[in-house]
XYZ file of C-alpha atoms in Angstrom:
255
model
C 0.000 0.000 0.000
C 1.418 3.372 -0.981
C 1.679 6.579 0.995
C 0.183 9.939 0.025
C 2.338 12.967 0.875
C 1.128 16.526 0.266
C 3.595 19.398 -0.140
C 1.939 22.496 1.216
C 2.650 26.076 2.203
C 0.230 28.875 1.378
C 3.194 31.222 1.024
C 4.331 31.356 -2.611
C 7.933 31.074 -3.748
C 9.139 28.646 -1.076
C 10.290 25.963 -3.526
C 7.222 23.756 -3.189
C 6.861 22.831 -6.865
C 10.629 22.474 -7.316
C 10.679 20.082 -4.371
C 7.610 18.151 -5.589
C 9.082 17.480 -9.050
C 12.597 16.720 -7.906
C 11.593 14.600 -4.922
C 9.235 12.585 -7.166
C 12.019 12.110 -9.748
C 14.516 11.131 -7.046
C 12.170 8.567 -5.474
C 11.608 7.062 -8.933
C 15.386 6.983 -9.528
C 15.638 4.972 -6.305
C 13.276 2.452 -7.944
C 10.077 3.530 -6.220
C 6.868 3.735 -8.231
C 5.724 7.344 -7.882
C 2.690 9.376 -8.958
C 2.835 13.172 -8.780
C -0.480 15.019 -8.559
C -0.204 18.597 -9.818
C -2.892 20.330 -7.769
C -1.762 23.861 -8.636
C -3.633 25.662 -11.481
C -0.303 27.174 -12.610
C 0.666 23.630 -13.706
C 4.388 24.313 -13.221
C 5.116 20.778 -11.990
C 3.465 19.393 -15.132
C 5.464 21.528 -17.575
C 8.606 21.047 -15.457
C 8.350 17.299 -16.068
C 7.961 17.726 -19.809
C 4.154 17.639 -20.117
C 2.812 19.922 -22.851
C -0.050 21.636 -21.012
C -1.761 22.615 -24.270
C -2.084 18.954 -25.252
C -3.451 17.693 -21.932
C -6.962 16.330 -22.427
C -7.606 14.987 -18.934
C -6.164 16.595 -15.811
C -6.777 16.552 -12.067
C -9.588 19.033 -12.753
C -11.679 16.460 -14.634
C -11.010 13.906 -11.885
C -12.173 16.244 -9.113
C -15.397 17.321 -10.770
C -16.234 13.697 -11.495
C -15.953 13.711 -15.274
C -13.233 11.079 -15.567
C -11.565 8.187 -13.779
C -8.150 9.126 -12.353
C -6.443 6.336 -14.310
C -7.395 8.070 -17.553
C -5.567 11.233 -16.423
C -2.215 9.551 -15.711
C 0.661 10.527 -18.006
C 4.091 8.891 -18.093
C 7.215 11.057 -17.756
C 10.754 10.588 -19.102
C 11.753 8.971 -15.814
C 10.850 5.274 -15.542
C 8.554 4.736 -12.559
C 7.376 8.348 -12.396
C 3.854 9.181 -13.576
C 1.919 12.431 -13.254
C -1.683 13.593 -13.199
C -1.194 17.082 -14.641
C -2.979 20.288 -13.773
C -4.847 22.797 -15.908
C -5.852 26.444 -15.508
C -9.472 25.187 -15.258
C -8.583 23.991 -11.764
C -9.112 27.598 -10.627
C -12.856 27.059 -11.162
C -12.957 23.625 -9.553
C -13.287 25.057 -6.047
C -16.519 26.805 -7.023
C -17.834 23.723 -8.818
C -17.060 21.547 -5.794
C -18.801 23.819 -3.277
C -22.157 22.088 -3.668
C -20.796 18.551 -3.723
C -21.547 16.298 -0.781
C -18.364 15.626 1.205
C -16.582 18.276 -0.841
C -13.428 18.067 1.316
C -13.148 14.313 0.614
C -13.251 14.405 -3.201
C -9.495 14.017 -3.748
C -9.313 11.188 -1.224
C -11.970 9.306 -3.216
C -10.075 9.998 -6.451
C -6.671 8.851 -5.161
C -7.410 5.915 -2.844
C -7.979 3.407 -5.711
C -4.496 4.269 -7.064
C -2.632 3.517 -3.834
C -2.042 -0.144 -4.628
C -0.215 0.834 -7.841
C 2.316 3.254 -6.294
C 4.810 3.404 -3.436
C 4.383 7.172 -3.097
C 1.763 9.633 -4.326
C 2.965 13.240 -3.969
C 0.558 16.181 -4.197
C 1.942 19.574 -5.227
C -0.519 22.002 -3.608
C -1.227 25.534 -4.780
C 0.013 28.455 -2.641
C -3.316 28.943 -0.868
C -5.408 27.324 1.843
C -8.472 26.958 -0.390
C -10.695 23.936 -0.931
C -8.246 22.134 -3.256
C -5.465 22.328 -0.644
C -7.903 21.212 2.068
C -8.782 18.268 -0.218
C -5.095 17.417 -0.620
C -4.491 17.488 3.145
C -7.603 15.400 3.740
C -6.398 12.811 1.211
C -2.805 12.745 2.492
C -1.158 10.536 5.078
C 1.403 13.254 5.781
C 2.526 16.709 4.725
C 5.935 18.151 3.843
C 6.197 21.879 4.626
C 8.918 23.660 2.607
C 10.375 26.686 4.417
C 12.712 28.993 2.522
C 15.783 30.281 4.344
C 14.923 33.911 3.715
C 13.299 36.850 5.456
C 9.633 36.252 6.483
C 10.272 32.485 6.236
C 8.151 31.648 9.266
C 5.389 34.064 8.340
C 2.189 32.132 7.715
C 3.443 28.815 9.085
C 1.250 29.180 12.185
C -1.762 29.618 9.875
C -0.841 26.460 7.953
C -0.287 24.517 11.183
C -3.669 25.694 12.427
C -5.298 24.474 9.185
C -3.546 21.102 9.601
C -4.817 20.921 13.198
C -8.419 21.618 12.097
C -8.164 19.001 9.319
C -6.835 16.468 11.839
C -9.742 17.204 14.172
C -12.534 17.188 11.604
C -11.511 15.394 8.419
C -8.331 13.347 8.626
C -7.254 12.270 12.133
C -4.331 10.267 10.697
C -2.630 13.295 9.063
C 0.977 13.674 10.231
C 3.705 16.206 9.510
C 6.295 14.341 7.430
C 8.728 17.151 8.036
C 9.762 20.765 7.575
C 12.122 21.125 4.627
C 14.588 24.025 4.540
C 14.914 25.275 0.947
C 16.984 27.926 -0.874
C 19.701 27.572 1.745
C 22.961 29.478 1.273
C 25.469 28.698 4.025
C 27.372 31.939 3.290
C 24.440 34.095 4.419
C 24.051 34.865 8.092
C 20.269 35.251 7.697
C 19.968 31.792 6.125
C 21.861 30.266 9.046
C 19.758 32.182 11.575
C 16.541 30.904 9.998
C 17.900 27.346 9.817
C 18.758 27.478 13.531
C 15.382 29.015 14.400
C 13.375 26.396 12.490
C 15.471 23.542 13.922
C 15.121 24.918 17.460
C 11.371 25.392 17.083
C 10.414 22.155 15.296
C 13.356 19.939 16.353
C 13.105 16.354 15.053
C 10.355 17.372 12.629
C 12.957 19.160 10.461
C 14.541 17.073 7.691
C 18.292 16.648 8.033
C 18.583 17.314 4.284
C 18.870 20.972 3.268
C 17.991 22.123 -0.257
C 20.750 24.522 -1.268
C 20.205 27.503 -3.507
C 21.307 26.165 -6.904
C 21.322 27.586 -10.450
C 20.826 24.189 -12.132
C 17.741 23.599 -9.990
C 16.263 26.859 -11.302
C 17.220 26.159 -14.924
C 15.991 22.558 -15.176
C 12.183 23.214 -15.358
C 12.586 25.457 -18.419
C 13.957 22.368 -20.202
C 11.033 20.224 -19.013
C 13.387 18.155 -16.862
C 13.936 17.468 -13.176
C 17.451 18.350 -11.946
C 18.508 14.687 -11.858
C 18.111 14.468 -15.657
C 19.329 17.995 -16.364
C 22.522 17.755 -14.302
C 22.804 14.748 -12.005
C 25.979 16.128 -10.394
C 24.428 19.459 -9.396
C 23.890 20.274 -5.732
C 20.130 20.497 -6.362
C 19.963 16.979 -7.789
C 22.109 15.551 -4.969
C 20.069 17.328 -2.282
C 16.766 15.902 -3.540
C 18.236 12.424 -3.876
C 19.360 12.685 -0.254
C 15.867 13.866 0.744
C 14.306 10.902 -1.073
C 16.642 8.514 0.787
C 15.738 10.174 4.097
C 12.010 9.741 3.395
C 12.418 6.110 2.307
C 14.489 5.367 5.400
C 11.894 6.981 7.655
C 8.930 5.191 6.080
C 10.300 1.788 5.246
C 12.446 0.802 8.183
């Protein structure tokens, strides 16, 4: 039985999509069968893994509004073992369309549960908001990874996200756990980055991943080529960091 992990932070620009794509690719490289759900209307994870958004006929949008079976929305990527259900700009309207559905917070759980036996990990790249789609992702997930960038205002909004997680645990998904806080865009030369690292580690202790995602040019360049960092430049710090993160997650979940 697979595990569903959501990557969430309502603050934009924290490296959530970069982490989603590269963690998914790294897990697949380590011979895990992985499905990435692009639950962000911007569809950056989809295009970053080489999916031509203009040619997508079935996306997570159609799955959520009940028009199609999730299996019909699965696309293969260039990495063996890594599949994706892409996103579409129509997803912006899905929240409104789902408002009148019975059990509207549980829709994604119903969509994804039948796929669990086919995958070791299902990752959900959430949009930078705490709207109904993100609530759906957290309700469907077994755990959540919270990316935190090592920059000014890094901790701003985390209390709001943690409060949302607490409410979802109480009302919708009692089994939801925090997989870990992931420090992204880390530059060891900057005093501020080190201060934030120390602050997050002091505050959340063993919930912080040992792996740090360093600020890395190759990591920024790779999506424009429709590739994860591990295919774009396997020796880059970004590729190595995400491979280390994947190993840390596998070790934590499969020991």
